[in-house]
Coordinates of C-alpha atoms and ligand atoms in Angstrom, one line a residue:
Chain A
M1177 CA -27.4 -43.6 7.9
S1178 CA -26.8 -40.4 10.3
F1179 CA -24.7 -37.5 9.1
T1180 CA -22.5 -35.0 11.4
P1181 CA -22.0 -31.8 9.5
N1182 CA -18.1 -31.2 10.7
H1183 CA -17.6 -27.5 8.9
T1184 CA -14.1 -26.0 9.9
P1185 CA -12.4 -22.6 8.8
F1186 CA -9.8 -23.2 6.7
E1187 CA -6.5 -22.8 8.4
L1188 CA -2.8 -23.3 8.3
D1189 CA -0.3 -23.4 10.9
P1190 CA 3.1 -21.5 10.1
A1191 CA 4.9 -24.3 9.2
R1192 CA 2.0 -25.5 6.6
L1193 CA 1.9 -22.3 5.3
S1194 CA 6.0 -21.6 5.2
E1195 CA 6.2 -24.7 3.4
L1196 CA 3.1 -23.6 1.1
A1197 CA 4.9 -20.1 0.0
L1198 CA 7.7 -21.9 -0.9
D1199 CA 6.4 -24.4 -2.6
F1200 CA 4.1 -22.1 -4.9
A1201 CA 7.6 -20.0 -5.3
S1202 CA 9.2 -22.6 -6.5
N1203 CA 8.0 -22.7 -9.6
P1204 CA 11.0 -22.7 -12.4
I1205 CA 9.4 -19.4 -14.0
Y1206 CA 9.3 -17.7 -10.1
L1207 CA 13.3 -18.2 -9.9
D1208 CA 16.2 -16.0 -9.6
N1209 CA 16.6 -13.9 -12.7
E1210 CA 20.1 -13.9 -14.5
E1211 CA 19.0 -10.2 -15.6
W1212 CA 18.0 -7.2 -14.3
Q1213 CA 14.7 -6.7 -16.6
N1214 CA 11.9 -9.4 -17.4
T1215 CA 11.7 -9.4 -21.5
D1216 CA 8.5 -9.4 -23.2
N1217 CA 7.4 -12.6 -20.7
P1218 CA 4.5 -11.6 -18.7
Y1219 CA 4.8 -15.1 -16.8
R1220 CA 8.4 -14.7 -15.4
R1221 CA 8.6 -12.5 -11.8
Q1222 CA 11.4 -13.1 -9.3
L1223 CA 9.9 -14.3 -5.8
R1224 CA 13.5 -15.6 -4.2
P1225 CA 12.2 -18.7 -2.9
Q1226 CA 15.7 -19.4 -1.3
I1227 CA 14.6 -17.0 1.5
I1228 CA 10.8 -17.8 2.3
K1229 CA 12.5 -20.4 5.0
Y1230 CA 13.2 -17.3 6.8
L1231 CA 10.0 -15.6 6.3
N1232 CA 6.5 -15.5 8.8
F1233 CA 3.6 -14.8 7.1
S1234 CA 1.4 -16.1 9.5
T1235 CA 0.7 -12.7 11.9
P1236 CA -0.2 -9.4 10.2
L1237 CA 2.5 -6.7 9.7
P1238 CA 2.6 -3.8 11.8
K1239 CA 2.4 -0.6 10.9
E1240 CA 5.8 0.1 11.3
D1241 CA 7.5 -3.1 9.4
L1242 CA 5.6 -2.7 6.3
L1243 CA 9.0 -2.0 4.3
D1244 CA 10.0 -5.2 5.6
Y1245 CA 11.4 -8.1 3.4
S1246 CA 8.8 -9.7 4.4
A1247 CA 6.3 -7.2 3.1
L1248 CA 8.4 -6.9 -0.2
A1249 CA 7.9 -10.9 -0.6
A1250 CA 4.9 -11.0 0.3
N1251 CA 3.3 -8.7 -1.6
R1252 CA 5.3 -10.2 -4.9
L1253 CA 3.7 -13.8 -3.9
L1254 CA 0.2 -11.4 -4.1
A1255 CA 0.7 -9.7 -6.9
T1256 CA 1.7 -13.4 -8.6
V1257 CA -1.5 -14.6 -7.1
Y1258 CA -3.9 -12.2 -8.1
E1259 CA -2.6 -12.3 -11.6
T1260 CA -3.3 -15.9 -12.4
D1261 CA -6.7 -14.3 -12.6
M1262 CA -5.8 -12.4 -15.2
M1263 CA -5.3 -12.6 -19.3
F1264 CA -1.5 -11.4 -20.2
L1265 CA 0.5 -12.5 -23.0
P1266 CA 3.6 -12.2 -24.4
K1267 CA 4.0 -8.4 -27.8
G1268 CA 5.7 -11.6 -29.6
P1269 CA 5.2 -14.4 -30.8
M1270 CA 4.6 -17.3 -28.4
T1271 CA 8.3 -18.6 -28.1
A1272 CA 9.2 -22.7 -26.7
E1273 CA 9.7 -20.5 -23.2
H1274 CA 6.6 -18.4 -23.4
W1275 CA 4.5 -21.6 -24.5
A1276 CA 5.3 -23.1 -21.0
D1277 CA 5.5 -20.3 -19.1
F1278 CA 2.0 -19.3 -20.5
K1279 CA 1.0 -23.1 -19.1
S1280 CA 2.4 -23.0 -15.9
F1281 CA 1.7 -19.9 -15.1
Y1282 CA -2.1 -20.7 -15.9
S1283 CA -1.4 -24.6 -14.8
S1284 CA -4.0 -25.4 -11.7
T1285 CA -0.6 -26.6 -9.6
N1286 CA -0.7 -22.5 -9.6
R1287 CA -3.3 -21.5 -9.1
A1288 CA -4.5 -23.7 -6.3
R1289 CA -0.9 -23.4 -3.9
G1290 CA -1.3 -19.9 -4.9
E1291 CA -5.0 -19.7 -3.5
M1292 CA -4.0 -21.5 -0.2
I1293 CA -1.6 -19.0 0.5
R1294 CA -3.4 -16.4 -0.5
P1295 CA -5.8 -15.8 2.3
Y1296 CA -2.7 -15.8 5.1
L1297 CA -0.5 -13.0 2.5
E1298 CA -3.7 -10.8 2.4
R1299 CA -3.9 -10.6 6.7
H1300 CA 0.4 -10.3 6.9
V1301 CA 0.3 -6.9 4.3
F1302 CA -3.3 -5.5 5.0
G1303 CA -3.7 -6.8 8.6
F1304 CA -2.4 -3.5 9.9
L1305 CA -5.4 -1.5 8.3
D1306 CA -7.9 -3.4 11.2
D1307 CA -6.6 -0.4 13.3
I1308 CA -9.0 1.6 11.4
E1309 CA -12.2 2.3 13.9
V1310 CA -15.1 3.5 12.7
S1311 CA -17.7 4.4 15.3
G1312 CA -20.9 6.6 16.1
E1313 CA -24.3 6.9 13.5
W1314 CA -22.9 7.4 10.2
T1315 CA -25.9 8.9 7.8
K1316 CA -26.3 9.4 4.0
E1317 CA -25.5 13.5 4.7
S1318 CA -22.9 12.7 7.2
L1319 CA -21.1 10.6 4.7
V1320 CA -21.5 13.1 2.1
A1321 CA -19.7 15.9 4.2
Y1322 CA -16.9 13.6 4.9
L1323 CA -16.4 12.3 1.5
G1324 CA -16.7 15.7 -0.2
R1325 CA -14.2 17.4 2.4
L1326 CA -11.2 15.6 0.5
R1327 CA -13.3 17.5 -3.0
D1328 CA -12.5 20.7 -1.5
Q1329 CA -8.8 19.9 -0.4
P1330 CA -6.5 22.0 -2.4
S1331 CA -3.8 20.3 -5.0
V1332 CA -0.9 20.2 -3.4
P1333 CA 2.3 18.0 -4.8
M1334 CA 3.2 14.7 -3.1
A1335 CA 6.7 13.5 -1.7
S1336 CA 6.9 11.7 -4.6
E1337 CA 6.7 14.6 -6.7
K1338 CA 8.9 17.1 -4.6
A1339 CA 11.7 14.2 -4.5
I1340 CA 11.5 13.7 -8.4
R1341 CA 12.0 17.7 -9.1
E1342 CA 14.3 18.0 -6.2
S1343 CA 16.2 15.0 -7.3
S1344 CA 20.2 15.1 -8.2
D1345 CA 18.6 13.2 -11.3
P1346 CA 15.2 14.1 -12.1
K1347 CA 14.9 12.0 -15.2
R1348 CA 15.8 8.8 -13.4
A1349 CA 14.1 9.3 -10.4
A1350 CA 10.8 9.8 -13.2
R1351 CA 11.3 7.1 -15.0
N1352 CA 11.5 5.3 -11.6
W1353 CA 8.5 6.4 -10.7
L1354 CA 6.8 5.9 -14.2
I1355 CA 8.0 2.0 -13.3
Q1356 CA 5.8 2.1 -10.2
F1357 CA 2.7 2.8 -11.6
A1358 CA 3.6 0.1 -14.4
P1359 CA 1.9 -2.8 -12.4
D1360 CA -1.3 -0.8 -11.5
F1361 CA -1.7 1.5 -15.2
L1362 CA -1.2 -2.1 -17.8
S1363 CA -3.8 -4.0 -16.2
E1364 CA -5.5 -1.1 -15.3
A1365 CA -9.5 -1.4 -13.9
S1366 CA -8.8 -5.0 -13.8
P1367 CA -9.6 -5.2 -10.4
M1368 CA -12.6 -3.5 -10.8
I1369 CA -13.7 -5.9 -13.3
R1370 CA -14.2 -8.2 -10.2
N1371 CA -17.1 -6.4 -9.1
A1372 CA -18.6 -6.3 -12.9
M1373 CA -19.6 -10.0 -12.2
G1374 CA -23.1 -10.8 -10.5
Y1375 CA -25.9 -9.8 -10.1
Y1376 CA -26.5 -6.9 -7.6
G1377 CA -29.1 -4.2 -9.5
P1378 CA -28.8 -0.5 -10.9
V1379 CA -25.4 0.0 -9.0
Q1380 CA -23.8 -2.9 -11.3
S1381 CA -24.5 -1.0 -14.4
E1382 CA -22.7 2.4 -13.3
W1383 CA -20.1 -0.1 -12.3
F1384 CA -19.8 -1.3 -15.7
K1385 CA -19.8 2.3 -17.3
I1386 CA -16.3 3.1 -15.4
I1387 CA -14.8 0.3 -17.1
I1388 CA -15.9 1.3 -20.0
D1389 CA -14.2 4.7 -19.8
E1390 CA -10.9 2.7 -18.9
Y1391 CA -11.5 0.7 -21.6
G1392 CA -11.6 3.5 -24.3
Y1393 CA -14.7 2.6 -25.0
G1394 CA -13.2 -0.2 -27.0
V1395 CA -10.8 1.3 -28.7
H1396 CA -7.7 0.0 -28.3
E1397 CA -5.8 3.4 -29.3
S1398 CA -7.7 5.4 -26.2
K1399 CA -7.2 2.4 -23.9
H1400 CA -6.6 3.8 -20.5
S1401 CA -3.6 1.2 -20.6
T1402 CA -2.4 1.9 -24.6
L1403 CA -2.0 5.3 -23.1
F1404 CA 0.7 5.1 -20.1
E1405 CA 2.4 2.5 -22.6
R1406 CA 2.7 5.6 -24.9
T1407 CA 4.2 7.6 -21.5
M1408 CA 6.7 4.8 -21.1
T1409 CA 7.9 5.1 -24.5
S1410 CA 8.4 8.3 -24.5
A1411 CA 10.2 8.4 -21.6
G1412 CA 12.4 5.5 -22.6
L1413 CA 10.9 3.2 -21.1
S1414 CA 9.6 -0.6 -22.0
P1415 CA 5.7 -1.1 -21.4
D1416 CA 5.9 -4.8 -21.6
L1417 CA 4.4 -6.2 -18.7
H1418 CA 6.6 -6.5 -15.5
R1419 CA 9.8 -6.0 -17.5
Y1420 CA 10.8 -3.9 -14.2
W1421 CA 9.6 -6.3 -11.5
Q1422 CA 12.6 -5.8 -9.7
Y1423 CA 12.2 -2.1 -9.5
Y1424 CA 8.8 -2.4 -8.0
L1425 CA 9.0 -0.9 -4.5
T1426 CA 6.5 -3.0 -1.7
S1427 CA 4.2 -0.3 -1.2
S1428 CA 3.8 0.0 -5.5
L1429 CA 2.9 -3.2 -5.4
M1430 CA 0.9 -3.1 -2.3
M1431 CA -1.4 0.0 -4.3
S1432 CA -2.2 -2.2 -6.6
N1433 CA -2.5 -5.6 -4.9
Y1434 CA -4.8 -3.4 -2.6
F1435 CA -7.9 -3.3 -5.2
H1436 CA -7.3 -7.1 -6.3
Y1437 CA -7.7 -8.0 -2.1
L1438 CA -11.0 -6.1 -2.0
G1439 CA -12.3 -7.2 -5.6
R1440 CA -11.0 -10.9 -4.8
N1441 CA -12.8 -11.0 -1.5
H1442 CA -16.3 -9.4 -2.2
E1443 CA -17.2 -9.5 1.7
H1444 CA -15.0 -6.0 1.2
F1445 CA -17.4 -4.3 -1.8
F1446 CA -18.6 -2.0 0.2
R1447 CA -14.9 -0.6 1.1
Y1448 CA -14.1 -0.7 -2.3
L1449 CA -16.9 2.0 -3.0
G1450 CA -14.8 3.5 0.0
A1451 CA -11.6 3.2 -1.8
L1452 CA -12.6 3.6 -5.4
Y1453 CA -14.2 7.3 -3.9
Y1454 CA -10.7 8.1 -2.9
T1455 CA -8.7 7.1 -5.7
E1456 CA -11.1 8.7 -8.4
T1457 CA -11.3 12.0 -6.3
T1458 CA -7.6 12.8 -5.9
L1459 CA -6.8 11.4 -9.2
V1460 CA -7.7 14.1 -11.0
D1461 CA -5.2 16.6 -9.7
F1462 CA -2.7 13.9 -9.0
C1463 CA -3.0 13.4 -13.0
E1464 CA -2.9 17.2 -13.3
R1465 CA 0.2 17.7 -11.3
G1466 CA 2.0 14.4 -13.3
A1467 CA 1.6 16.0 -16.4
D1468 CA 3.2 19.0 -15.7
L1469 CA 5.7 17.2 -13.6
L1470 CA 7.0 14.9 -16.5
T1471 CA 6.6 17.2 -19.4
E1472 CA 8.8 19.4 -16.7
V1473 CA 11.5 17.2 -16.3
F1474 CA 11.4 15.3 -20.3
G1475 CA 10.7 18.7 -21.9
G1476 CA 8.0 18.5 -24.9
E1477 CA 8.4 15.0 -26.3
V1478 CA 7.1 13.0 -23.6
D1479 CA 3.6 12.0 -23.9
V1480 CA 1.7 12.8 -21.0
E1481 CA -2.1 12.3 -22.3
Y1482 CA -2.6 9.2 -19.6
F1483 CA -3.1 12.0 -17.1
T1484 CA -4.2 14.7 -18.9
E1485 CA -7.1 12.1 -20.1
H1486 CA -8.0 10.9 -16.7
V1487 CA -8.3 14.9 -15.8
H1488 CA -11.4 14.8 -18.0
I1489 CA -12.3 11.5 -16.8
D1490 CA -11.7 11.1 -13.6
T1491 CA -13.9 14.8 -12.6
H1492 CA -16.9 12.3 -13.6
H1493 CA -16.1 9.4 -12.2
G1494 CA -15.4 11.2 -8.5
R1495 CA -18.6 12.4 -8.8
M1496 CA -20.2 9.4 -10.5
A1497 CA -18.5 6.9 -7.0
L1498 CA -20.7 9.4 -5.1
E1499 CA -24.1 9.8 -7.2
K1500 CA -24.2 6.5 -9.4
L1501 CA -22.6 4.1 -7.0
I1502 CA -22.1 5.4 -3.3
L1503 CA -25.4 7.1 -2.5
P1504 CA -28.0 4.2 -4.2
I1505 CA -25.8 1.6 -2.6
V1506 CA -26.9 3.2 0.9
E1507 CA -30.0 3.6 -0.5
Q1508 CA -30.1 -0.1 -1.5
C1509 CA -28.3 -1.7 1.2
G1510 CA -29.1 0.6 4.4
E1511 CA -27.1 3.0 6.2
A1512 CA -25.4 -0.2 7.9
V1513 CA -23.0 -0.1 4.9
I1514 CA -21.6 3.5 5.3
P1515 CA -18.8 2.3 8.4
E1516 CA -17.3 -0.3 5.4
I1517 CA -17.4 2.6 3.0
V1518 CA -15.8 5.4 5.1
R1519 CA -13.1 2.1 6.4
G1520 CA -12.4 2.2 2.6
F1521 CA -12.0 5.1 1.8
E1522 CA -9.6 5.8 5.0
E1523 CA -7.5 2.9 4.0
Y1524 CA -6.8 3.7 0.7
R1525 CA -5.8 6.6 2.1
A1526 CA -3.3 5.5 4.0
I1527 CA -1.8 2.9 1.3
A1528 CA -1.4 6.0 -1.2
Q1529 CA 0.3 8.4 2.0
L1530 CA 2.7 5.0 2.8
A1531 CA 3.8 4.5 -0.7
D1532 CA 4.3 8.4 -1.4
D1533 CA 6.6 8.1 1.6
D1534 CA 8.0 4.8 0.3
F1535 CA 8.8 6.7 -3.1
A1536 CA 10.2 9.9 -1.8
T1537 CA 13.0 8.3 0.6
Q1538 CA 13.8 5.5 -2.5
V1539 CA 14.9 8.6 -4.7
A1540 CA 16.4 9.9 -1.6
W1541 CA 18.4 6.7 -1.5
M1542 CA 19.1 6.0 -5.4
D1543 CA 20.5 10.1 -4.9
A1544 CA 22.9 9.3 -1.6
G1545 CA 25.1 6.6 -3.5
P1546 CA 28.4 8.7 -3.9
Q1547 CA 27.9 9.3 -0.6
N1548 CA 26.7 5.8 1.4
K1549 CA 29.9 4.9 -0.7
K1550 CA 31.9 7.4 1.5
L1551 CA 30.3 6.5 4.3
H1552 CA 32.0 2.8 4.2
D1553 CA 34.7 4.3 5.9
P1554 CA 34.3 5.7 8.7
V1555 CA 31.6 2.2 9.2
W1556 CA 33.9 -0.3 7.7
K1557 CA 36.6 1.1 10.3
K1558 CA 34.5 0.9 13.5
V1559 CA 33.9 -3.1 12.4
E1560 CA 37.3 -3.9 11.9
S1561 CA 38.7 -2.0 14.9
G1562 CA 36.2 -4.6 16.8
E1563 CA 34.7 -1.1 18.1
V1564 CA 31.2 -2.5 16.1
T1565 CA 30.2 -6.1 16.1
A1566 CA 27.4 -7.1 14.4
P1567 CA 26.4 -10.6 12.7
V1568 CA 28.1 -11.1 9.3
A1569 CA 27.8 -13.2 6.1
Y1570 CA 31.1 -13.8 4.3
I1571 CA 30.2 -14.2 1.0
V1572 CA 32.0 -15.4 -2.2
E1573 CA 30.2 -14.9 -6.0
P1574 CA 31.3 -15.5 -9.7
R1575 CA 31.1 -12.9 -12.4
G1576 CA 27.8 -12.5 -13.6
E1577 CA 25.8 -13.6 -9.9
L1578 CA 23.0 -11.4 -9.9
S1579 CA 21.5 -11.1 -6.6
N1580 CA 17.8 -10.0 -7.2
T1581 CA 16.7 -7.1 -5.5
H1582 CA 15.5 -6.8 -2.0
Q1583 CA 15.3 -5.2 1.0
H1584 CA 16.8 -5.4 5.1
D1585 CA 15.1 -4.8 7.7
G1586 CA 17.9 -2.9 9.4
D1587 CA 21.3 -1.3 8.1
E1588 CA 23.6 -3.0 6.2
L1589 CA 27.9 -2.1 5.8
C1590 CA 28.4 -3.8 2.6
H1591 CA 32.7 -4.3 2.0
I1592 CA 34.4 -5.6 -0.4
A1593 CA 37.3 -8.2 0.1
S1594 CA 38.3 -8.6 -3.6
G1595 CA 36.7 -8.4 -6.5
T1596 CA 34.2 -5.8 -8.1
M1597 CA 30.5 -5.7 -7.5
K1598 CA 28.1 -3.4 -9.2
F1599 CA 25.6 -2.3 -6.3
V1600 CA 21.9 -1.5 -8.1
S1601 CA 20.0 1.1 -6.2
G1602 CA 17.1 1.0 -8.3
Y1603 CA 16.4 1.5 -12.1
D1604 CA 20.0 2.8 -13.4
S1605 CA 20.6 3.9 -10.1
H1606 CA 24.5 1.9 -9.5
Q1607 CA 27.5 2.7 -7.8
I1608 CA 30.7 0.2 -8.6
L1609 CA 32.4 -1.0 -5.6
E1610 CA 36.2 -2.2 -5.8
A1611 CA 38.1 -4.4 -3.4
G1612 CA 38.5 -2.0 -0.3
E1613 CA 35.4 -0.5 -1.2
G1614 CA 31.8 -0.6 -0.1
T1615 CA 28.7 1.2 0.7
V1616 CA 26.6 1.4 3.9
I1617 CA 22.6 0.3 2.9
W1618 CA 19.6 1.9 4.5
R1619 CA 17.2 -0.3 5.9
N1620 CA 14.1 -1.2 3.7
R1621 CA 15.9 0.1 0.7
L1622 CA 15.4 -1.9 -2.3
H1623 CA 18.6 -3.0 -3.9
G1624 CA 20.6 -5.7 -6.0
A1625 CA 23.8 -6.3 -6.8
I1626 CA 26.0 -8.2 -10.2
I1627 CA 29.4 -9.9 -9.4
E1628 CA 31.5 -7.8 -12.3
S1629 CA 35.3 -9.4 -11.8
E1630 CA 35.7 -13.3 -11.7
E1631 CA 35.0 -13.5 -8.2
C1632 CA 33.8 -11.6 -5.3
V1633 CA 34.4 -12.2 -2.2
Y1634 CA 32.6 -9.8 0.2
E1635 CA 31.1 -9.0 3.7
I1636 CA 27.9 -8.0 4.6
H1637 CA 27.3 -6.5 8.6
S1638 CA 24.3 -6.1 9.7
V1639 CA 24.8 -2.9 11.9
G1640 CA 21.3 -2.2 12.3
D1641 CA 21.4 1.5 12.4
Y1642 CA 25.0 2.6 10.3
R1643 CA 24.4 6.3 12.1
A1644 CA 24.8 4.9 15.8
C1645 CA 27.9 3.4 14.4
L1646 CA 29.6 7.0 14.0
S1647 CA 28.9 8.3 17.2
Chain B
M1255 CA -22.2 19.3 8.5
L1256 CA -18.9 19.8 9.8
V1257 CA -16.2 17.8 9.1
L1258 CA -12.7 18.7 11.7
T1259 CA -9.8 16.0 12.1
F1260 CA -8.3 16.3 15.8
A1261 CA -6.0 13.8 17.8
A1262 CA -7.3 10.7 19.4
E1263 CA -4.9 11.3 22.7
G1264 CA -2.0 13.7 23.6
A1265 CA -2.0 17.4 22.4
G1266 CA -4.8 18.3 20.2
N1267 CA -7.4 15.7 21.8
C1268 CA -10.3 18.0 22.1
V1269 CA -12.3 20.0 19.7
E1270 CA -14.5 22.4 20.8
V1271 CA -17.6 22.7 17.9
G1272 CA -20.3 25.7 19.3
S1273 CA -19.2 25.5 22.5
V1274 CA -19.4 22.5 23.5
P1275 CA -15.5 20.4 24.0
Y1276 CA -15.5 16.8 22.1
V1277 CA -12.6 14.2 22.8
Y1278 CA -11.7 11.1 21.4
A1279 CA -12.3 8.1 23.8
R1280 CA -11.2 4.7 23.2
T1281 CA -12.8 1.6 25.5
A1282 CA -12.4 -1.3 25.9
R1283 CA -16.0 -2.1 24.3
G1284 CA -15.0 0.5 21.1
A1285 CA -14.5 4.1 20.8
F1286 CA -16.4 7.2 20.1
V1287 CA -16.3 10.7 20.1
L1288 CA -17.7 12.4 24.0
P1289 CA -19.1 15.3 24.7
A1290 CA -16.7 16.3 27.7
R1291 CA -19.5 18.1 29.6
C1292 CA -22.1 16.5 31.8
S1293 CA -25.6 17.7 30.5
H1294 CA -26.6 17.5 33.9
R1295 CA -24.6 20.4 35.5
G1296 CA -21.5 20.8 33.4
G1297 CA -19.1 17.7 34.9
P1298 CA -15.9 16.6 32.8
L1299 CA -17.1 13.2 31.4
H1300 CA -13.7 13.4 29.8
L1301 CA -12.5 12.4 33.9
A1302 CA -15.7 9.8 33.7
D1303 CA -14.5 6.0 34.6
L1304 CA -16.8 3.4 33.8
D1305 CA -19.3 1.3 35.6
K1306 CA -18.4 -2.4 36.5
A1307 CA -19.8 -3.7 33.7
G1308 CA -18.0 -1.4 31.6
V1309 CA -21.3 -0.3 30.2
R1310 CA -21.9 3.0 31.6
L1311 CA -19.5 6.0 31.9
V1312 CA -20.5 7.6 35.4
C1313 CA -20.2 11.2 35.9
P1314 CA -17.3 12.5 38.1
W1315 CA -19.5 15.1 39.8
H1316 CA -23.4 13.8 40.7
G1317 CA -22.8 10.3 39.4
A1318 CA -25.3 10.5 36.3
G1319 CA -24.9 7.2 33.8
I1320 CA -24.2 7.3 30.5
S1321 CA -24.3 4.6 27.9
A1322 CA -21.2 4.4 26.1
T1323 CA -22.7 1.7 24.0
R1324 CA -25.2 4.5 22.8
L1325 CA -22.1 6.3 22.2
I1326 CA -20.7 3.9 19.7
K1327 CA -23.3 3.1 18.1
K1328 CA -25.2 6.3 17.7
G1329 CA -22.9 9.1 18.6
I1330 CA -21.0 11.5 16.5
P1331 CA -20.1 9.5 13.5
A1332 CA -16.1 9.5 12.8
V1333 CA -13.5 7.7 12.4
R1334 CA -9.8 6.9 13.5
W1335 CA -6.8 6.0 12.1
G1336 CA -3.3 6.2 14.4
N1337 CA -3.7 9.1 16.4
T1338 CA -5.9 10.8 14.0
V1339 CA -9.9 11.2 14.5
T1340 CA -12.1 12.8 11.4
A1341 CA -15.7 13.1 12.8
V1342 CA -18.6 14.8 11.5
F1343 CA -20.6 16.9 13.5
P1344 CA -24.3 18.2 12.8
V1345 CA -23.7 21.6 13.2
P1346 CA -23.3 24.0 10.0
A1347 CA -20.4 24.1 8.4
D1348 CA -19.5 27.6 9.5
T1349 CA -19.9 26.6 13.0
E1350 CA -16.9 28.8 15.3
T1351 CA -14.7 25.6 16.3
S1352 CA -11.1 25.5 18.3
T1353 CA -8.4 22.7 19.6
G1354 CA -6.9 22.4 22.8
H1355 CA -6.4 19.7 24.9
L1356 CA -7.9 17.7 28.1
P1357 CA -7.0 14.6 30.0
L1358 CA -8.6 11.3 30.0
S1359 CA -9.4 8.9 32.9
R1360 CA -7.6 5.9 32.4
D1361 CA -11.0 3.9 31.3
L1362 CA -11.5 6.8 28.1
C1363 CA -7.9 6.0 27.2
G1364 CA -8.0 2.2 26.4
M1365 CA -6.8 1.1 29.3
R1366 CA -8.9 -1.5 31.0
A1367 CA -9.5 -4.3 28.9
A1368 CA -12.4 -5.9 28.1
N1369 CA -14.3 -8.3 30.4
Ligands
FES698 S1 -22.4 16.8 36.5 FE1 -22.7 15.3 35.8 S2 -24.7 14.4 37.2 FE2 -24.0 16.2 37.9
FE2_699 FE1 20.9 -6.6 0.1

C-alpha cells in the first residue's frame, strides 16, 4: 500500500474563526453578568458572545487600534483560554453552581474550542510586535551592554503613578490600579511554570529557583499572591479571582496574556528570557515607588509588603535573569538566539508602555465623568439640530439591565430620552443620567451601564470625534 | 560598548560616534545600521542606491559596492521598534557622540519593494 503524507498547516478562514470564537464564548459561564462583580467563582468571566459576530479576529491589529473593542474581546478570550491550564478553586465551599461551572470550565469541549481559536487571537493582539526588527551581529558583549542600560536608568514615576497622584479621587484611581494587577499577581509566576517542564539543561534549574521565590518557598503566607491578596484587602478590595473582571482594561489583560503567550508557545522561549529580564529589572524601582504611592494614598493601614518584598527579591532576579539564565543560554545555544532575547525585551517594553498610557487615560476618563456629562448638552444640540449626523442606535431597556463593560472604536454620545441610567466608567466610578441628560463617551474607554428606572429609552450616536462636533 | 538610541527616520536619524556618522537604513531585504561615510573617500553612503539585484549599496561617488546582506547580518547590532532604534557600538562607553539628521536615498528608506 502506498501512503501519501498530507501534512498541512492548521488554518481557519475568517468565517469559521468567527463561528468558533462565538461558540467558545457562548458557554453559559461566559454570558453577561447581572452584577458588576463575580463573586468567588473563578470560572465565570464575561465574554459578551452577542458581539462576537461583529468582530474580525483574523488579522493582526495595527498598533493604533490595540485598544479597540476587538482587542478587549480577544484579550478576554485569550485570558480565559490560557487559564484553563491552571488550577482554580473558589475560596468558599463548592456549591452546585460551582461544581457545574468547574466541570464546564475544565471540560474538553471548552479546552478544545479554546485551543482552536487561540493562535488567531494571539496573532490578532500580538501580531503588531512583528514590527520589531533586530539586525546586525549580536554578541554576548553587546547584549550585556544593551541590557545593562535599563538597569542603569534612573527611577522615574510612570504615567499611571502620576495619574493616581493627580487624580480628583486618588483612592479610587489606586483601587482601579490594584485591580489591573489582579489577573497577573493572583496567579503570579504561573506563566513561568510553563517553562519549568521539560529537559533543557542547567538553566531549567535556575528558572525553577525564580519560581520558588515567587511561590514563597512553599510557605503559603509568604507566597507572593498571598502578599498581594493582603494588599488588596487592606485597600478595601476582595481578592477572589476575577471578581473585578469587568474592570480589567485591555492592556492589563494584555500584559498578563503576553507571558502566557510566550510560555504557551515554546518557540518563543528566548523572547521570554528577554521579557523576563525587562520585567524583573524594572520591577524593583516600580515596587519601591508603588509602596510609597499606596502609602501616600491610603495612609499607613495599607499593606505594601507585596511591593517591598519585590524590592528585595527582584534585585536578585534581575541579576539572576542575566547571569543564570540569559548568558548561560547564549553559551549553550549560541549567539544566534540573541536577536530573539532582544526582541522579547523590546516586546514587553512596548506592552508595558501601552498599559501605562492606557491606565493613565482611564483615570482621566473616570475623573472627567462630570465634565463629560456636561458636554452632552452642546453635542446633543448639534445632533438634535441635524448639524451633526452620525449612525444612531435607539435602545429600550428594563430596570436592572446591565450592559457589561466594553468600549467603542470612536467617541459616542449617549442621550437619555426617558428613565434613569447609571453610567459606569470604572470601579467605583459613575454618573447618574436622567431623561434629557447624557454623556460623551470617549473612544477606547472602558464603560458599562445599568438601568435604574422601570424602563429607560436612550440613544447612542456614534459621532466619531466629539470635539469635531463642537467646532 | 556604547548603547545609543536614535530615530529610524526624520529628525535625529543620524548619530555621530567618534567621528563616524551612522544612519538606520531600511531595505526590502532587511534593515541595518549604516556608516554614512564610504571607506574609499568618504562618499555619502546614506544617499546610495541598491544595485539591480538589490543586494549591494552603490556609493554615489566612485561606485564602490557594499554588501547589504553583510550589514544586516554582520553590522552594528541594533533593534528598531516604531521609529526608535537602539544600537550597540563597539566603542568605549564614554566615546563622544552627537545627533543630527541626514537624508536617505529612496532605496534606504524602504521605498523599493523586494524583487
Ligand atoms: S567615496 Fe565611495 S566609492 Fe569613492
Ligand atoms: Fe457603550
